[in-house]
PDB file of C-alpha atoms in Angstrom:
ATOM      1  CA  MET A   1       0.392  18.077   6.603  1.00  0.00           C
ATOM      2  CA  LEU A   2       0.056  17.574   2.863  1.00  0.00           C
ATOM      3  CA  LEU A   3      -2.335  19.960   1.159  1.00  0.00           C
ATOM      4  CA  THR A   4      -3.160  20.285  -2.491  1.00  0.00           C
ATOM      5  CA  ALA A   5      -3.945  23.512  -4.318  1.00  0.00           C
ATOM      6  CA  GLY A   6      -7.427  24.736  -3.556  1.00  0.00           C
ATOM      7  CA  VAL A   7      -7.884  22.677  -0.377  1.00  0.00           C
ATOM      8  CA  SER A   8      -8.080  24.572   2.877  1.00  0.00           C
ATOM      9  CA  PRO A   9      -6.939  23.045   6.189  1.00  0.00           C
ATOM     10  CA  ALA A  10     -10.563  22.983   7.329  1.00  0.00           C
ATOM     11  CA  THR A  11     -11.439  20.503   4.558  1.00  0.00           C
ATOM     12  CA  VAL A  12      -8.646  18.000   5.312  1.00  0.00           C
ATOM     13  CA  LYS A  13     -10.270  14.934   6.848  1.00  0.00           C
ATOM     14  CA  PRO A  14      -8.870  14.016  10.277  1.00  0.00           C
ATOM     15  CA  SER A  15      -7.567  10.508  10.724  1.00  0.00           C
ATOM     16  CA  ALA A  16     -10.318   8.072  11.635  1.00  0.00           C
ATOM     17  CA  CYS A  17      -7.925   5.300  12.687  1.00  0.00           C
ATOM     18  CA  LYS A  18      -4.502   4.733  14.242  1.00  0.00           C
ATOM     19  CA  THR A  19      -2.104   1.760  13.871  1.00  0.00           C
ATOM     20  CA  THR A  20      -4.022  -1.505  14.483  1.00  0.00           C
ATOM     21  CA  SER A  21      -7.455   0.122  14.105  1.00  0.00           C
ATOM     22  CA  CYS A  22      -6.444   0.930  10.480  1.00  0.00           C
ATOM     23  CA  THR A  23      -5.947  -2.751   9.611  1.00  0.00           C
ATOM     24  CA  GLY A  24      -7.988  -3.695   6.550  1.00  0.00           C
ATOM     25  CA  LYS A  25      -9.239  -0.156   5.943  1.00  0.00           C
ATOM     26  CA  TYR A  26      -8.525   2.062   2.933  1.00  0.00           C
ATOM     27  CA  PRO A  27      -6.239   5.098   3.394  1.00  0.00           C
ATOM     28  CA  ALA A  28      -8.341   7.734   1.590  1.00  0.00           C
ATOM     29  CA  GLN A  29     -11.526   6.726   3.431  1.00  0.00           C
ATOM     30  CA  GLN A  30      -9.759   6.979   6.806  1.00  0.00           C
ATOM     31  CA  GLY A  31      -8.019  10.336   6.283  1.00  0.00           C
ATOM     32  CA  CYS A  32      -4.633   8.630   5.976  1.00  0.00           C
ATOM     33  CA  ASN A  33      -3.834   9.959   2.509  1.00  0.00           C
ATOM     34  CA  ASP A  34      -0.923  12.009   3.890  1.00  0.00           C
ATOM     35  CA  GLY A  35       1.224   8.997   2.993  1.00  0.00           C
ATOM     36  CA  ARG A  36       4.677   9.128   1.490  1.00  0.00           C
ATOM     37  CA  THR A  37       6.520   6.512  -0.539  1.00  0.00           C
ATOM     38  CA  ILE A  38       9.289   4.851   1.472  1.00  0.00           C
ATOM     39  CA  ASP A  39      10.173   1.979  -0.859  1.00  0.00           C
ATOM     40  CA  ARG A  40       9.383   0.454  -4.259  1.00  0.00           C
ATOM     41  CA  LYS A  41       9.840  -2.854  -6.037  1.00  0.00           C
ATOM     42  CA  GLU A  42       9.902  -3.770  -9.717  1.00  0.00           C
ATOM     43  CA  PRO A  43       8.967  -7.347 -10.659  1.00  0.00           C
ATOM     44  CA  GLY A  44      11.513  -9.670 -12.202  1.00  0.00           C
ATOM     45  CA  GLY A  45      11.412  -9.426 -15.979  1.00  0.00           C
ATOM     46  CA  GLY A  46      10.375  -5.771 -15.771  1.00  0.00           C
ATOM     47  CA  GLY A  47       7.076  -4.018 -15.295  1.00  0.00           C
ATOM     48  CA  PRO A  48       5.567  -1.304 -13.139  1.00  0.00           C
ATOM     49  CA  ASP A  49       6.840  -0.637  -9.626  1.00  0.00           C
ATOM     50  CA  VAL A  50       4.666  -1.324  -6.620  1.00  0.00           C
ATOM     51  CA  LEU A  51       5.101   1.494  -4.087  1.00  0.00           C
ATOM     52  CA  LEU A  52       5.162   1.036  -0.316  1.00  0.00           C
ATOM     53  CA  ARG A  53       3.398   4.052   1.201  1.00  0.00           C
ATOM     54  CA  VAL A  54       3.223   5.056   4.881  1.00  0.00           C
ATOM     55  CA  SER A  55       1.072   7.523   6.795  1.00  0.00           C
ATOM     56  CA  ALA A  56       2.794   8.928   9.891  1.00  0.00           C
ATOM     57  CA  ARG A  57      -0.525  10.407  11.069  1.00  0.00           C
ATOM     58  CA  CYS A  58      -2.235   6.993  11.007  1.00  0.00           C
ATOM     59  CA  GLY A  59       0.731   4.723  11.739  1.00  0.00           C
ATOM     60  CA  ALA A  60      -0.248   2.556   8.781  1.00  0.00           C
ATOM     61  CA  ALA A  61       1.149   1.354   5.448  1.00  0.00           C
ATOM     62  CA  TRP A  62      -0.292   0.197   2.127  1.00  0.00           C
ATOM     63  CA  ALA A  63       0.838  -0.856  -1.344  1.00  0.00           C
ATOM     64  CA  TYR A  64       0.049   1.484  -4.254  1.00  0.00           C
ATOM     65  CA  MET A  65       0.268   1.230  -8.030  1.00  0.00           C
ATOM     66  CA  GLY A  66      -0.357   3.873 -10.651  1.00  0.00           C
ATOM     67  CA  LYS A  67      -2.396   3.101 -13.759  1.00  0.00           C
ATOM     68  CA  ALA A  68      -1.217  -0.237 -15.161  1.00  0.00           C
ATOM     69  CA  ASN A  69      -2.437  -3.300 -17.005  1.00  0.00           C
ATOM     70  CA  SER A  70      -4.777  -5.421 -14.882  1.00  0.00           C
ATOM     71  CA  SER A  71      -2.505  -8.473 -15.112  1.00  0.00           C
ATOM     72  CA  TRP A  72      -0.377  -6.985 -12.309  1.00  0.00           C
ATOM     73  CA  ASP A  73      -1.247  -8.494  -8.924  1.00  0.00           C
ATOM     74  CA  TYR A  74       0.287  -6.863  -5.844  1.00  0.00           C
ATOM     75  CA  ARG A  75      -0.100  -6.900  -2.069  1.00  0.00           C
ATOM     76  CA  ILE A  76       0.821  -5.530   1.336  1.00  0.00           C
ATOM     77  CA  GLN A  77       1.879  -7.845   4.160  1.00  0.00           C
ATOM     78  CA  GLY A  78       2.078  -6.874   7.800  1.00  0.00           C
ATOM     79  CA  GLY A  79       2.516  -8.517  11.178  1.00  0.00           C
ATOM     80  CA  ARG A  80       4.132 -11.751  12.346  1.00  0.00           C
ATOM     81  CA  GLY A  81       3.180 -15.401  12.598  1.00  0.00           C
ATOM     82  CA  THR A  82      -0.510 -16.054  13.133  1.00  0.00           C
ATOM     83  CA  THR A  83      -1.274 -12.315  13.184  1.00  0.00           C
ATOM     84  CA  MET A  84       0.185 -11.751   9.675  1.00  0.00           C
ATOM     85  CA  LYS A  85      -2.265  -9.958   7.381  1.00  0.00           C
ATOM     86  CA  THR A  86      -2.002  -9.974   3.588  1.00  0.00           C
ATOM     87  CA  TYR A  87      -4.183  -7.787   1.361  1.00  0.00           C
ATOM     88  CA  SER A  88      -3.949  -8.183  -2.418  1.00  0.00           C
ATOM     89  CA  THR A  89      -5.366  -6.194  -5.318  1.00  0.00           C
ATOM     90  CA  TRP A  90      -4.941  -5.799  -9.078  1.00  0.00           C
ATOM     91  CA  ALA A  91      -3.747  -2.850 -11.103  1.00  0.00           C
ATOM     92  CA  ASP A  92      -6.250  -0.944 -13.264  1.00  0.00           C
ATOM     93  CA  LEU A  93      -5.635   0.902 -16.552  1.00  0.00           C
ATOM     94  CA  SER A  94      -8.261   3.548 -15.749  1.00  0.00           C
ATOM     95  CA  ARG A  95      -7.038   4.630 -12.296  1.00  0.00           C
ATOM     96  CA  PRO A  96      -4.351   4.160  -9.642  1.00  0.00           C
ATOM     97  CA  THR A  97      -5.150   1.423  -7.108  1.00  0.00           C
ATOM     98  CA  TYR A  98      -4.074   0.578  -3.569  1.00  0.00           C
ATOM     99  CA  THR A  99      -4.489  -2.101  -0.932  1.00  0.00           C
ATOM    100  CA  PRO A 100      -6.071  -1.838   2.494  1.00  0.00           C
ATOM    101  CA  MET A 101      -3.682  -0.801   5.279  1.00  0.00           C
ATOM    102  CA  VAL A 102      -1.596  -2.648   7.844  1.00  0.00           C
ATOM    103  CA  PRO A 103      -0.143  -1.077  11.019  1.00  0.00           C
ATOM    104  CA  THR A 104       3.463   0.125  11.034  1.00  0.00           C
ATOM    105  CA  ASN A 105       4.145  -0.980  14.610  1.00  0.00           C
ATOM    106  CA  LYS A 106       4.877  -4.495  13.270  1.00  0.00           C
ATOM    107  CA  PRO A 107       6.948  -5.553  10.205  1.00  0.00           C
ATOM    108  CA  TYR A 108       5.413  -4.753   6.807  1.00  0.00           C
ATOM    109  CA  ARG A 109       6.347  -4.917   3.116  1.00  0.00           C
ATOM    110  CA  ALA A 110       4.876  -4.518  -0.388  1.00  0.00           C
ATOM    111  CA  CYS A 111       5.106  -7.221  -3.079  1.00  0.00           C
ATOM    112  CA  ILE A 112       4.325  -7.554  -6.786  1.00  0.00           C
ATOM    113  CA  LYS A 113       3.792 -10.790  -8.700  1.00  0.00           C
ATOM    114  CA  GLY A 114       5.850 -11.286 -11.848  1.00  0.00           C
ATOM    115  CA  VAL A 115       3.646 -11.809 -14.895  1.00  0.00           C
ATOM    116  CA  THR A 116       6.119 -14.017 -16.753  1.00  0.00           C
ATOM    117  CA  ASP A 117       7.336 -16.237 -13.895  1.00  0.00           C
ATOM    118  CA  GLY A 118       4.588 -15.997 -11.232  1.00  0.00           C
ATOM    119  CA  ASP A 119       7.141 -15.274  -8.482  1.00  0.00           C
ATOM    120  CA  TRP A 120       6.538 -12.604  -5.838  1.00  0.00           C
ATOM    121  CA  TYR A 121       9.055  -9.727  -5.633  1.00  0.00           C
ATOM    122  CA  CYS A 122       8.986  -7.828  -2.339  1.00  0.00           C
ATOM    123  CA  THR A 123      10.509  -4.778  -0.701  1.00  0.00           C
ATOM    124  CA  PRO A 124      12.555  -5.471   2.409  1.00  0.00           C
ATOM    125  CA  TRP A 125      10.591  -5.696   5.670  1.00  0.00           C
ATOM    126  CA  HIS A 126      10.267  -2.312   7.362  1.00  0.00           C
TER     127      HIS A 126
END
């Protein structure tokens, strides 16, 4: 369990979702903010990394970006075929941002769109 200074175990929010019930929901709102970074990808031509974060407690993953210029578009993809879900968001100079979650019991990856070429650069599928 990840705790920050000044937070007691009694104040840590329990997970409100697990695997597929986390789909489309935000990690902090669901008590899934115990996530750790398992991969990262920099866009072609340079720029900020998009981080692929996973919560073991929730069985879910999301894409995360620290403070960055709002021209950076990034996303999380999860699932297969007709059940594939893609959630995109934009970076923000005033705060870190993140996508909704996808379950980790199916393939998932994080991607960032290159500003200069418009191509998507993705982590490997996990």
